[in-house]
Coordinates of C-alpha atoms and ligand atoms in Angstrom, one line a residue:
M147 CA 0.0 0.0 0.0
T148 CA 1.1 3.5 -0.8
E149 CA 1.3 6.4 1.6
L150 CA -2.1 7.9 2.5
L151 CA -1.7 11.7 2.3
L152 CA -3.1 13.5 5.4
N153 CA -5.6 16.3 5.3
H154 CA -5.1 19.4 7.3
L155 CA -8.3 20.5 8.9
G156 CA -9.4 21.9 12.3
G157 CA -5.7 22.8 13.0
R158 CA -4.4 19.2 12.7
W159 CA -3.2 16.7 10.3
Q160 CA -5.8 13.8 10.0
A161 CA -6.2 10.8 7.8
G162 CA -9.4 9.9 6.0
T163 CA -11.0 6.6 7.2
G164 CA -11.6 5.2 3.8
A165 CA -9.2 3.1 1.6
G166 CA -8.5 6.2 -0.5
T167 CA -8.1 6.9 -4.2
A168 CA -4.7 6.3 -5.8
L169 CA -2.7 9.0 -7.6
V170 CA -1.0 7.6 -10.5
D171 CA 2.3 8.3 -12.5
P172 CA 0.9 9.3 -16.0
V173 CA 4.0 8.1 -17.8
L174 CA 5.0 5.0 -15.9
G175 CA 1.5 3.9 -14.8
H176 CA 2.2 3.0 -11.2
E177 CA 0.6 4.2 -7.9
L178 CA 2.3 7.0 -6.1
V179 CA 0.3 7.9 -3.0
R180 CA -3.3 7.7 -2.0
V181 CA -5.8 10.5 -0.8
D182 CA -9.0 10.2 1.2
A183 CA -11.3 12.7 2.9
T184 CA -13.9 10.1 4.3
G185 CA -15.1 10.7 7.9
L186 CA -13.6 14.2 8.4
D187 CA -15.6 16.5 10.8
L188 CA -16.3 19.1 8.1
P189 CA -18.4 21.4 10.3
A190 CA -15.9 21.5 13.0
G191 CA -13.1 22.0 10.5
F192 CA -14.8 24.9 8.7
A193 CA -15.8 26.5 11.9
H194 CA -12.1 26.4 13.1
A195 CA -10.9 28.0 9.9
R196 CA -13.5 30.7 10.1
E197 CA -13.3 31.4 13.8
V198 CA -9.6 30.6 14.8
G199 CA -8.0 31.2 11.5
G200 CA -10.1 34.2 10.4
A201 CA -9.8 36.0 13.8
A202 CA -6.0 35.5 13.9
L203 CA -5.6 36.9 10.3
R204 CA -7.8 39.9 10.9
A205 CA -5.8 40.7 14.0
L206 CA -2.9 41.4 11.8
T207 CA -2.2 44.5 9.6
Y208 CA -2.0 44.1 5.8
G209 CA 1.8 44.7 6.2
Q210 CA 2.1 41.8 8.7
R211 CA 0.2 39.5 6.5
S212 CA 2.3 40.5 3.5
A213 CA 5.4 39.5 5.6
M214 CA 3.7 36.3 6.4
L215 CA 3.2 35.7 2.5
A216 CA 6.9 36.5 2.0
A217 CA 7.8 33.9 4.8
A218 CA 5.6 31.3 3.1
A219 CA 7.3 32.0 -0.3
K220 CA 10.7 31.5 1.4
V221 CA 9.5 28.1 2.7
L222 CA 8.3 26.9 -0.7
Q223 CA 11.5 28.3 -2.4
A224 CA 13.7 26.2 -0.2
R225 CA 11.8 23.0 -1.1
R226 CA 11.6 23.5 -4.9
D227 CA 13.6 20.4 -5.8
A228 CA 11.0 18.2 -3.9
Y229 CA 8.1 19.8 -5.7
Y230 CA 9.8 19.2 -9.1
D231 CA 10.2 15.5 -8.3
I232 CA 6.4 15.3 -7.3
A233 CA 5.5 17.2 -10.6
T234 CA 7.5 14.9 -12.7
A235 CA 5.9 11.8 -11.1
N236 CA 2.3 12.9 -10.7
S237 CA 1.9 15.4 -13.5
G238 CA 4.3 13.9 -16.0
T239 CA 5.7 17.3 -17.0
V240 CA 9.0 18.3 -18.2
K241 CA 11.0 20.8 -16.1
G242 CA 10.1 23.9 -18.0
D243 CA 6.3 22.9 -17.7
S244 CA 6.7 22.1 -14.0
A245 CA 8.4 25.6 -13.6
V246 CA 5.2 27.3 -15.0
D247 CA 3.2 25.6 -12.1
I248 CA 5.8 25.7 -9.2
D249 CA 7.9 28.8 -9.8
G250 CA 4.8 30.5 -11.2
G251 CA 3.0 29.9 -8.0
I252 CA 5.9 31.0 -5.7
Y253 CA 6.4 34.2 -7.8
T254 CA 2.6 35.0 -7.6
L255 CA 3.0 34.5 -3.8
G256 CA 6.0 36.8 -3.7
T257 CA 4.3 39.5 -5.8
Y258 CA 1.4 39.7 -3.4
A259 CA 3.8 39.9 -0.5
K260 CA 5.4 43.0 -2.1
L261 CA 2.1 44.6 -3.1
G262 CA 0.9 44.2 0.5
E263 CA 3.9 45.9 2.0
G264 CA 2.6 49.1 0.7
L265 CA -0.6 48.8 2.7
G266 CA 1.5 48.7 5.8
E267 CA -0.3 49.3 9.1
R268 CA -3.8 49.5 7.6
R269 CA -6.7 47.3 8.8
Y270 CA -9.2 48.2 6.2
L271 CA -9.1 49.8 2.8
A272 CA -10.8 53.2 1.7
D273 CA -12.7 52.9 -1.5
G274 CA -12.6 56.2 -3.2
E275 CA -13.2 59.7 -1.6
A276 CA -15.9 60.6 0.7
A277 CA -19.0 62.0 -1.2
R278 CA -21.4 64.8 -0.2
L279 CA -24.9 63.4 0.2
G280 CA -26.6 66.9 0.2
K281 CA -26.0 70.6 0.1
D282 CA -24.3 70.5 3.5
A283 CA -20.8 69.1 3.4
L284 CA -21.2 68.0 7.1
F285 CA -22.8 64.7 6.3
Q286 CA -21.0 62.5 3.8
S287 CA -20.6 58.9 2.5
Q288 CA -17.3 57.1 2.6
H289 CA -17.0 53.6 1.2
V290 CA -14.9 51.2 3.0
L291 CA -13.6 47.6 2.2
V292 CA -13.2 45.3 5.1
P293 CA -12.1 41.5 5.1
T294 CA -15.1 39.3 4.9
R295 CA -15.6 37.3 8.2
G296 CA -15.8 34.0 6.5
L297 CA -13.4 31.5 4.8
A298 CA -12.4 31.0 1.2
L299 CA -13.0 27.6 -0.2
F300 CA -11.0 26.8 -3.2
I301 CA -11.9 23.9 -5.5
N302 CA -9.2 23.6 -8.0
A303 CA -8.4 21.9 -11.4
F304 CA -5.8 19.2 -12.0
N305 CA -3.5 21.2 -14.3
F306 CA -2.0 23.8 -11.7
P307 CA -1.7 22.1 -8.3
S308 CA 0.7 24.8 -7.2
W309 CA -0.1 28.0 -9.1
G310 CA -3.9 27.3 -8.8
L311 CA -3.4 27.3 -5.0
W312 CA -1.1 30.2 -4.6
E313 CA -2.7 32.6 -7.1
K314 CA -5.8 32.3 -5.1
A315 CA -4.4 32.0 -1.5
A316 CA -2.0 34.9 -1.7
P317 CA -4.8 37.6 -2.2
A318 CA -7.0 35.8 0.2
L319 CA -4.5 35.5 3.0
L320 CA -3.3 39.1 2.4
S321 CA -6.9 40.2 2.7
G322 CA -7.1 38.4 6.0
V323 CA -9.3 35.5 4.9
P324 CA -8.6 31.9 5.9
V325 CA -8.4 29.4 3.2
I326 CA -9.4 25.7 2.7
V327 CA -8.1 24.2 -0.6
K328 CA -9.6 21.1 -2.2
P329 CA -7.2 20.2 -5.0
A330 CA -8.3 18.1 -8.0
T331 CA -7.7 14.5 -6.9
A332 CA -5.5 13.5 -9.8
T333 CA -2.7 15.8 -8.9
A334 CA -3.5 16.6 -5.3
W335 CA 0.0 15.5 -3.9
L336 CA 1.9 18.7 -4.9
T337 CA -0.8 20.9 -3.3
Q338 CA -0.8 18.8 -0.1
Q339 CA 3.0 18.8 0.2
M340 CA 3.2 22.6 -0.3
V341 CA 0.5 23.3 2.3
R342 CA 2.2 20.7 4.6
D343 CA 5.6 22.6 4.3
V344 CA 4.0 25.9 5.0
V345 CA 1.9 24.8 7.8
D346 CA 4.6 22.9 9.5
A347 CA 7.0 25.8 9.2
G348 CA 4.6 27.8 11.4
V349 CA 4.7 30.9 9.3
L350 CA 0.8 31.1 9.2
P351 CA -1.5 31.5 12.2
P352 CA -3.4 28.1 13.1
G353 CA -6.5 27.7 11.0
A354 CA -5.3 30.0 8.2
L355 CA -4.6 27.3 5.7
S356 CA -6.2 23.9 5.4
V357 CA -6.2 21.3 2.8
I358 CA -8.8 18.5 2.0
C359 CA -7.6 15.8 -0.4
G360 CA -10.2 13.5 -2.0
S361 CA -13.8 13.7 -2.6
S362 CA -15.5 17.2 -2.7
A363 CA -18.7 15.6 -1.2
G364 CA -20.3 17.8 1.6
L365 CA -17.9 20.7 1.1
L366 CA -20.3 23.2 -0.4
D367 CA -22.9 22.3 2.3
Q368 CA -20.6 23.8 4.9
L369 CA -20.5 27.3 3.4
Q370 CA -22.1 30.2 5.2
P371 CA -23.2 33.6 4.0
F372 CA -19.8 35.4 4.5
D373 CA -17.7 32.6 3.0
V374 CA -16.6 32.8 -0.6
V375 CA -16.0 29.9 -3.1
S376 CA -13.5 30.0 -5.9
F377 CA -13.8 27.2 -8.4
T378 CA -11.5 26.3 -11.4
G379 CA -12.6 23.4 -13.7
S380 CA -15.1 22.3 -16.2
A381 CA -18.3 24.2 -17.1
D382 CA -20.4 21.2 -15.9
T383 CA -19.0 21.1 -12.4
A384 CA -19.2 25.0 -12.3
A385 CA -23.0 24.8 -13.2
L386 CA -23.4 22.5 -10.2
I387 CA -21.7 25.0 -7.9
R388 CA -23.6 27.9 -9.1
S389 CA -26.9 26.1 -8.4
H390 CA -26.0 25.0 -4.9
A391 CA -28.0 26.3 -2.0
A392 CA -25.0 27.9 -0.5
V393 CA -24.9 30.2 -3.5
V394 CA -28.5 30.4 -4.4
Q395 CA -30.0 30.8 -0.9
R396 CA -27.0 31.8 1.3
S397 CA -25.5 34.4 -1.1
V398 CA -22.0 32.8 -0.9
R399 CA -19.9 34.7 -3.3
V400 CA -18.6 32.7 -6.1
N401 CA -15.8 33.0 -8.7
I402 CA -15.7 30.6 -11.6
E403 CA -12.8 30.0 -14.0
A404 CA -14.1 27.5 -16.6
D405 CA -13.1 26.4 -20.1
S406 CA -12.3 28.8 -22.8
I407 CA -11.7 28.6 -26.5
N408 CA -8.9 31.1 -26.7
S409 CA -7.8 32.7 -30.0
A410 CA -4.5 34.1 -31.7
L411 CA -5.1 36.4 -34.5
L412 CA -2.6 37.7 -37.1
L413 CA -4.0 40.9 -38.4
P414 CA -3.8 41.8 -42.1
G415 CA -0.6 43.3 -43.5
D416 CA 2.3 41.1 -42.5
A417 CA 3.5 38.7 -45.1
P418 CA 4.8 35.1 -44.4
G419 CA 8.2 35.2 -43.1
S420 CA 7.6 38.7 -41.6
E421 CA 8.5 39.2 -37.9
A422 CA 4.8 39.4 -36.8
F423 CA 4.1 36.2 -38.9
E424 CA 7.0 34.3 -37.3
L425 CA 5.9 35.4 -33.8
L426 CA 2.4 34.0 -34.4
A427 CA 3.8 30.7 -35.6
K428 CA 6.3 30.4 -32.6
E429 CA 3.6 31.4 -30.0
V430 CA 0.9 29.0 -31.3
A431 CA 3.5 26.1 -31.3
R432 CA 4.5 27.0 -27.8
E433 CA 1.1 27.4 -26.4
M434 CA 0.0 24.0 -28.1
T435 CA 2.8 22.2 -26.3
V436 CA 3.5 23.9 -23.0
K437 CA 2.0 21.5 -20.3
S438 CA 0.8 19.5 -23.3
G439 CA -1.9 22.0 -24.0
Q440 CA -3.5 21.5 -20.5
K441 CA -3.7 25.2 -19.9
C442 CA -7.1 26.9 -19.6
T443 CA -5.4 29.9 -21.4
A444 CA -3.8 27.8 -24.3
I445 CA -4.5 28.8 -27.9
R446 CA -7.3 26.8 -29.4
R447 CA -8.2 28.8 -32.6
V448 CA -5.6 30.5 -34.9
F449 CA -7.0 33.1 -37.2
V450 CA -4.9 34.2 -40.3
P451 CA -5.7 36.1 -43.5
E452 CA -7.1 33.8 -46.2
A453 CA -4.0 34.3 -48.4
L454 CA -1.7 33.0 -45.5
Y455 CA -3.5 30.0 -44.6
E456 CA -1.2 27.5 -46.3
A457 CA 2.0 29.4 -45.1
A458 CA 0.8 29.5 -41.6
A459 CA 0.1 25.8 -41.6
E460 CA 3.4 25.1 -42.8
A461 CA 5.2 27.4 -40.4
I462 CA 3.4 26.1 -37.3
G463 CA 3.6 22.5 -38.5
A464 CA 7.5 23.0 -38.9
R465 CA 7.8 23.9 -35.3
L466 CA 5.4 21.1 -34.1
V467 CA 7.4 18.3 -35.9
R468 CA 10.4 19.2 -33.8
T469 CA 8.4 18.6 -30.5
T470 CA 9.7 15.4 -28.9
V471 CA 7.1 13.7 -26.8
G472 CA 7.4 11.3 -24.0
N473 CA 9.0 10.5 -20.7
P474 CA 9.9 13.8 -19.0
R475 CA 12.8 12.2 -17.3
N476 CA 14.5 11.9 -20.7
E477 CA 16.6 15.0 -21.3
S478 CA 15.7 15.1 -25.1
V479 CA 11.9 15.1 -24.4
R480 CA 10.2 18.6 -24.8
M481 CA 6.6 17.5 -24.1
G482 CA 5.5 15.3 -21.3
A483 CA 2.2 13.5 -20.6
L484 CA -1.4 14.4 -20.1
V485 CA -2.5 13.9 -16.5
S486 CA -4.4 10.6 -16.8
R487 CA -5.6 7.9 -19.0
A488 CA -9.1 9.5 -18.8
Q489 CA -7.9 12.8 -20.1
L490 CA -5.8 11.0 -22.9
A491 CA -9.1 9.3 -23.9
A492 CA -11.0 12.6 -23.7
V493 CA -8.4 14.2 -25.9
R494 CA -8.4 11.5 -28.5
E495 CA -12.3 11.7 -28.5
G496 CA -12.2 15.4 -28.9
V497 CA -9.6 15.3 -31.7
A498 CA -11.7 12.7 -33.5
A499 CA -14.8 15.0 -33.1
L500 CA -13.0 18.0 -34.6
Q501 CA -11.4 15.9 -37.3
A502 CA -14.8 15.1 -38.6
H503 CA -15.2 18.8 -39.6
T504 CA -11.6 19.9 -40.2
D505 CA -8.4 18.8 -42.2
T506 CA -5.5 17.4 -40.2
L507 CA -2.6 19.7 -40.9
H508 CA -0.1 18.1 -38.5
D509 CA -1.0 14.8 -37.0
G510 CA -0.1 14.2 -33.3
A511 CA -0.5 10.5 -33.6
R512 CA 2.5 10.4 -35.9
H513 CA 4.8 11.4 -33.0
A514 CA 6.7 8.4 -31.7
L515 CA 6.9 8.3 -27.9
I516 CA 10.4 8.5 -26.4
D517 CA 11.1 6.3 -23.4
A518 CA 7.4 5.7 -22.9
D519 CA 5.1 2.7 -23.5
P520 CA 2.2 3.8 -25.5
A521 CA -0.1 1.2 -23.8
V522 CA 0.7 2.9 -20.4
A523 CA 1.9 6.4 -20.8
C524 CA -0.7 9.2 -21.2
C525 CA 1.3 11.0 -23.9
I526 CA 0.1 12.3 -27.2
G527 CA 1.8 14.4 -29.9
P528 CA 0.5 17.9 -30.8
T529 CA -2.2 18.1 -33.5
L530 CA -2.9 21.0 -35.8
L531 CA -6.2 21.0 -37.5
G532 CA -7.5 23.5 -40.1
A533 CA -11.0 24.4 -41.5
R534 CA -10.9 26.5 -44.8
N535 CA -14.5 27.7 -44.0
A536 CA -14.3 29.2 -40.6
D537 CA -18.0 30.2 -40.6
T538 CA -19.3 26.7 -41.0
A539 CA -16.8 25.0 -38.6
A540 CA -19.3 25.4 -35.6
L541 CA -17.7 22.8 -33.5
V542 CA -14.3 24.4 -33.6
H543 CA -15.7 27.5 -31.9
D544 CA -17.4 25.6 -29.2
T545 CA -15.2 22.7 -28.4
E546 CA -12.2 22.9 -25.9
V547 CA -10.0 19.8 -26.3
F548 CA -7.8 20.1 -23.2
G549 CA -4.6 18.8 -24.9
P550 CA -2.0 19.8 -27.4
V551 CA -4.6 20.7 -30.0
A552 CA -5.5 23.9 -32.0
T553 CA -7.3 24.7 -35.3
L554 CA -6.2 27.1 -38.1
L555 CA -8.9 29.2 -39.5
P556 CA -8.7 31.8 -42.3
Y557 CA -10.6 35.1 -42.4
R558 CA -11.6 37.6 -45.2
D559 CA -11.0 40.9 -43.5
T560 CA -10.6 42.2 -39.9
A561 CA -14.3 42.7 -39.2
H562 CA -14.7 38.9 -40.1
A563 CA -11.8 37.9 -38.0
L564 CA -13.1 39.9 -35.0
A565 CA -16.6 38.3 -35.3
L566 CA -15.2 34.8 -35.5
V567 CA -13.1 35.3 -32.4
R568 CA -16.4 36.4 -30.7
R569 CA -17.8 32.9 -31.5
G570 CA -15.8 31.7 -28.5
Q571 CA -18.6 33.4 -26.5
G572 CA -16.2 34.9 -23.9
S573 CA -12.7 33.8 -23.4
L574 CA -9.8 34.2 -20.9
V575 CA -7.3 35.6 -23.4
A576 CA -6.9 36.4 -27.2
S577 CA -3.5 37.3 -28.6
L578 CA -3.0 39.8 -31.5
Y579 CA -0.1 39.8 -33.8
G580 CA 0.9 42.6 -36.3
S581 CA 3.1 45.6 -36.8
D582 CA 0.5 48.3 -37.2
A583 CA 0.1 49.8 -33.6
H584 CA -3.2 51.5 -34.5
A585 CA -4.7 48.5 -36.0
L586 CA -3.6 46.4 -33.0
A587 CA -4.9 48.9 -30.4
A588 CA -8.4 49.0 -32.3
A589 CA -8.7 45.3 -32.4
A590 CA -7.6 45.0 -28.8
L591 CA -10.3 47.5 -27.6
D592 CA -12.9 45.7 -29.9
L593 CA -12.2 42.4 -28.2
A594 CA -11.9 43.7 -24.6
D595 CA -15.5 43.2 -23.6
N596 CA -15.3 39.5 -24.6
H597 CA -11.9 38.7 -23.0
G598 CA -10.3 39.0 -19.6
R599 CA -7.0 39.7 -21.3
V600 CA -5.9 40.7 -24.7
H601 CA -2.2 40.0 -25.3
V602 CA -0.7 42.1 -28.1
I603 CA 2.5 40.8 -29.7
S604 CA 4.3 43.2 -32.0
P605 CA 7.8 42.9 -33.2
D606 CA 9.0 45.5 -30.7
V607 CA 8.1 43.3 -27.8
A608 CA 9.2 40.1 -29.3
T609 CA 11.6 39.3 -26.5
A610 CA 9.8 41.4 -23.8
H611 CA 6.3 40.0 -23.9
T612 CA 5.3 37.5 -21.2
G613 CA 3.5 34.9 -23.3
H614 CA 0.0 34.4 -24.5
G615 CA -0.9 31.8 -21.9
N616 CA 1.2 33.0 -19.0
V617 CA -0.9 34.5 -16.3
M618 CA 0.9 37.3 -14.6
P619 CA -0.2 38.3 -11.1
Q620 CA -0.2 42.1 -12.3
S621 CA -2.9 41.4 -14.9
L622 CA -6.5 40.2 -14.7
H623 CA -7.2 36.5 -15.1
G624 CA -10.8 35.3 -15.9
G625 CA -13.1 35.8 -18.7
P626 CA -16.8 36.6 -19.4
G627 CA -19.4 34.3 -20.7
R628 CA -18.4 30.7 -21.2
A629 CA -15.0 31.4 -19.5
G630 CA -17.0 31.4 -16.3
G631 CA -17.4 35.2 -15.7
G632 CA -14.6 35.1 -13.0
E633 CA -11.9 37.6 -12.1
E634 CA -8.7 36.7 -10.4
L635 CA -5.4 38.5 -9.9
G636 CA -5.0 42.0 -11.6
G637 CA -2.7 43.2 -8.7
M638 CA -4.7 44.6 -5.9
R639 CA -8.0 44.2 -7.6
A640 CA -7.9 40.5 -6.5
L641 CA -8.4 41.7 -2.9
G642 CA -11.8 42.8 -3.8
F643 CA -13.3 39.4 -3.9
Y644 CA -12.2 38.7 -0.3
H645 CA -13.6 42.1 1.2
R646 CA -17.0 43.5 1.8
R647 CA -17.8 46.9 0.6
C648 CA -19.7 49.2 3.0
A649 CA -20.8 52.8 2.8
V650 CA -20.5 54.7 6.2
Q651 CA -22.7 57.6 6.1
A652 CA -21.7 60.0 8.9
S653 CA -20.5 63.4 9.9
T654 CA -17.2 64.7 8.7
A655 CA -15.8 64.2 12.2
V656 CA -16.8 60.6 12.3
L657 CA -15.4 60.0 8.9
G658 CA -12.2 61.7 9.9
A659 CA -11.9 59.2 12.9
L660 CA -12.1 56.2 10.5
A661 CA -8.4 56.0 10.6
P662 CA -7.2 53.1 8.4
T663 CA -4.8 52.1 11.0
A664 CA -7.2 52.1 13.9
Ligands
NAP728 P1 -13.8 19.2 -13.1 O1 -14.1 17.8 -13.2 O2 -14.8 20.2 -13.1 O3 -12.9 19.3 -11.7 C1 -12.5 20.5 -11.0 C2 -12.5 20.4 -9.6 O4 -13.9 20.2 -9.1 C3 -11.8 19.2 -9.0 O5 -11.2 19.6 -7.8 C4 -12.9 18.2 -8.7 O6 -12.5 17.2 -7.7 C5 -14.0 19.1 -8.4 N1 -15.3 18.6 -8.4 C6 -15.8 17.5 -9.2 N2 -17.1 17.3 -9.0 C7 -17.6 18.2 -8.1 C8 -18.8 18.5 -7.5 N3 -19.8 17.7 -7.9 N4 -18.9 19.4 -6.7 C9 -17.7 20.1 -6.2 N5 -16.5 20.0 -6.8 C10 -16.4 18.9 -7.7 O7 -12.6 19.7 -14.1 P2 -11.4 19.1 -14.8 O8 -12.0 18.2 -15.8 O9 -10.5 18.3 -13.8 O10 -10.6 20.3 -15.2 C11 -10.3 20.7 -16.5 C12 -11.2 21.8 -16.8 O11 -10.9 22.9 -16.1 C13 -11.0 22.3 -18.3 O12 -12.2 22.4 -18.9 C14 -10.3 23.6 -18.2 O13 -10.6 24.5 -19.2 C15 -10.8 24.1 -16.9 N6 -9.7 24.9 -16.4 C16 -10.0 26.3 -16.2 C17 -9.0 27.2 -15.7 C18 -9.3 28.7 -15.7 O14 -8.5 29.4 -14.9 N7 -10.2 29.2 -16.3 C19 -7.8 26.7 -15.2 C20 -7.6 25.3 -15.4 C21 -8.6 24.5 -15.9 P3 -12.1 15.8 -8.2 O15 -10.7 15.9 -8.9 O16 -11.9 15.1 -6.8 O17 -13.1 15.1 -9.0

């Protein structure tokens, strides 16, 4: 029997009472550890987080909490090698892909530690200036933001066990709100180990950070009106969460990050071989293969002017053919595994469904696996599809295949391209490529209502830009419509989710006494 990972709830480490669910190496196929949450006293555990953890966090200033985040980042930094080993074993990722998750998570935590420093001794945040309510300036309204007196429950997806935790936990803890994280079962090990290291290091107050590994059964039932829930995962599970009594009847605030059919768009005017054209080909190939395409922000649809369709297919294909796929322990491998056999089956099924309506421009099935047994390993090569009629390829605009798969689509003119991008019905990110600053700016603004982020890649930022799919803590992450309607990160904006806004209407003297450091 492999080790059963412990849950941290109610201020102590405890084992579930069931046999547990096995976590499996997606390349070698063997069992690594088990997780189980059966028999946990959820009401007591949630109450402990809310009452003990929440009170301790709120007793600190923003500055003290930011120092706490910095200490947590230091603990994680010292244990990076162990996290890379877990990621290789449990996620089947090559080093560079593990870094996106592990170092991306630690960087985000560190960024919030720095942002919080600026808030120093404050205990609440002022929201705007006081506003006169009538002719007499004596009586005014001042909006304040105070930490919610509940807990934050995170239900996370399998693809970012580290970053998915810290990108949410950093703003929550900085806000003074305790966290309970339920990682996706398939890759829960890394989340559990990181929480374990931070909790055992004693850098957070008791009850500030808890982890429940295993089934999500009963978690939402525990939520009370001042709690918040943040979910990342499929649209189907998101719908279940939205319709739960905690949200519908108890007004628990909910943030949803769901699936997204993200776009890359090369604007008219840049010929094959031009810098903008090459930047598109490079970014598409990179986005398709980083983390084997298991990124909510990955490029799924690629739009190019009609006349450049063949050239773009060739340029992207030429990069994909060089992608070596297989065991991430082999130095020559550039792309590791999908997370499980179930995901492999889902990706194969999704590719087959899209292939019924598209041409296969680069066939991932042709990639031989390096150092990996195809009967066991969850590895698959990158596949570029193409549809000459972007208008009638309905499935392409509506299907997220969560793997190394994208579809090339030609457009007639800019208006046509922008309309096609919108058929994603709200996405996390679109990237634009071109060399005409005015055309790029106009397209960015046009797509802004439909996207959480528009990433513009022009030749002048060829080496400076941060990548279509990389979520930077300074920028908003989330998207309207089918992307879930959520908002995360965006620097200090992220704190809003964990605060309650209240208008204090009072005399000038009383408002003056609302010292933020009181
Ligand atoms: P999923 O099945 O919805 O699972 C996500 C999380 O929800 C897991 O922790 C899962 O736990 C939990 N869960 C499952 N059923 C639940 C229920 N009835 N009530 C409460 N929680 C429940 O999603 P997935 O297939 O693992 O993740 C892939 C999807 O996530 C993709 O569609 C991708 O686009 C999306 N995603 C979005 C973002 C973003 O930021 N927008 C980021 C990453 C992924 P178990 O693992 O224990 O089942």
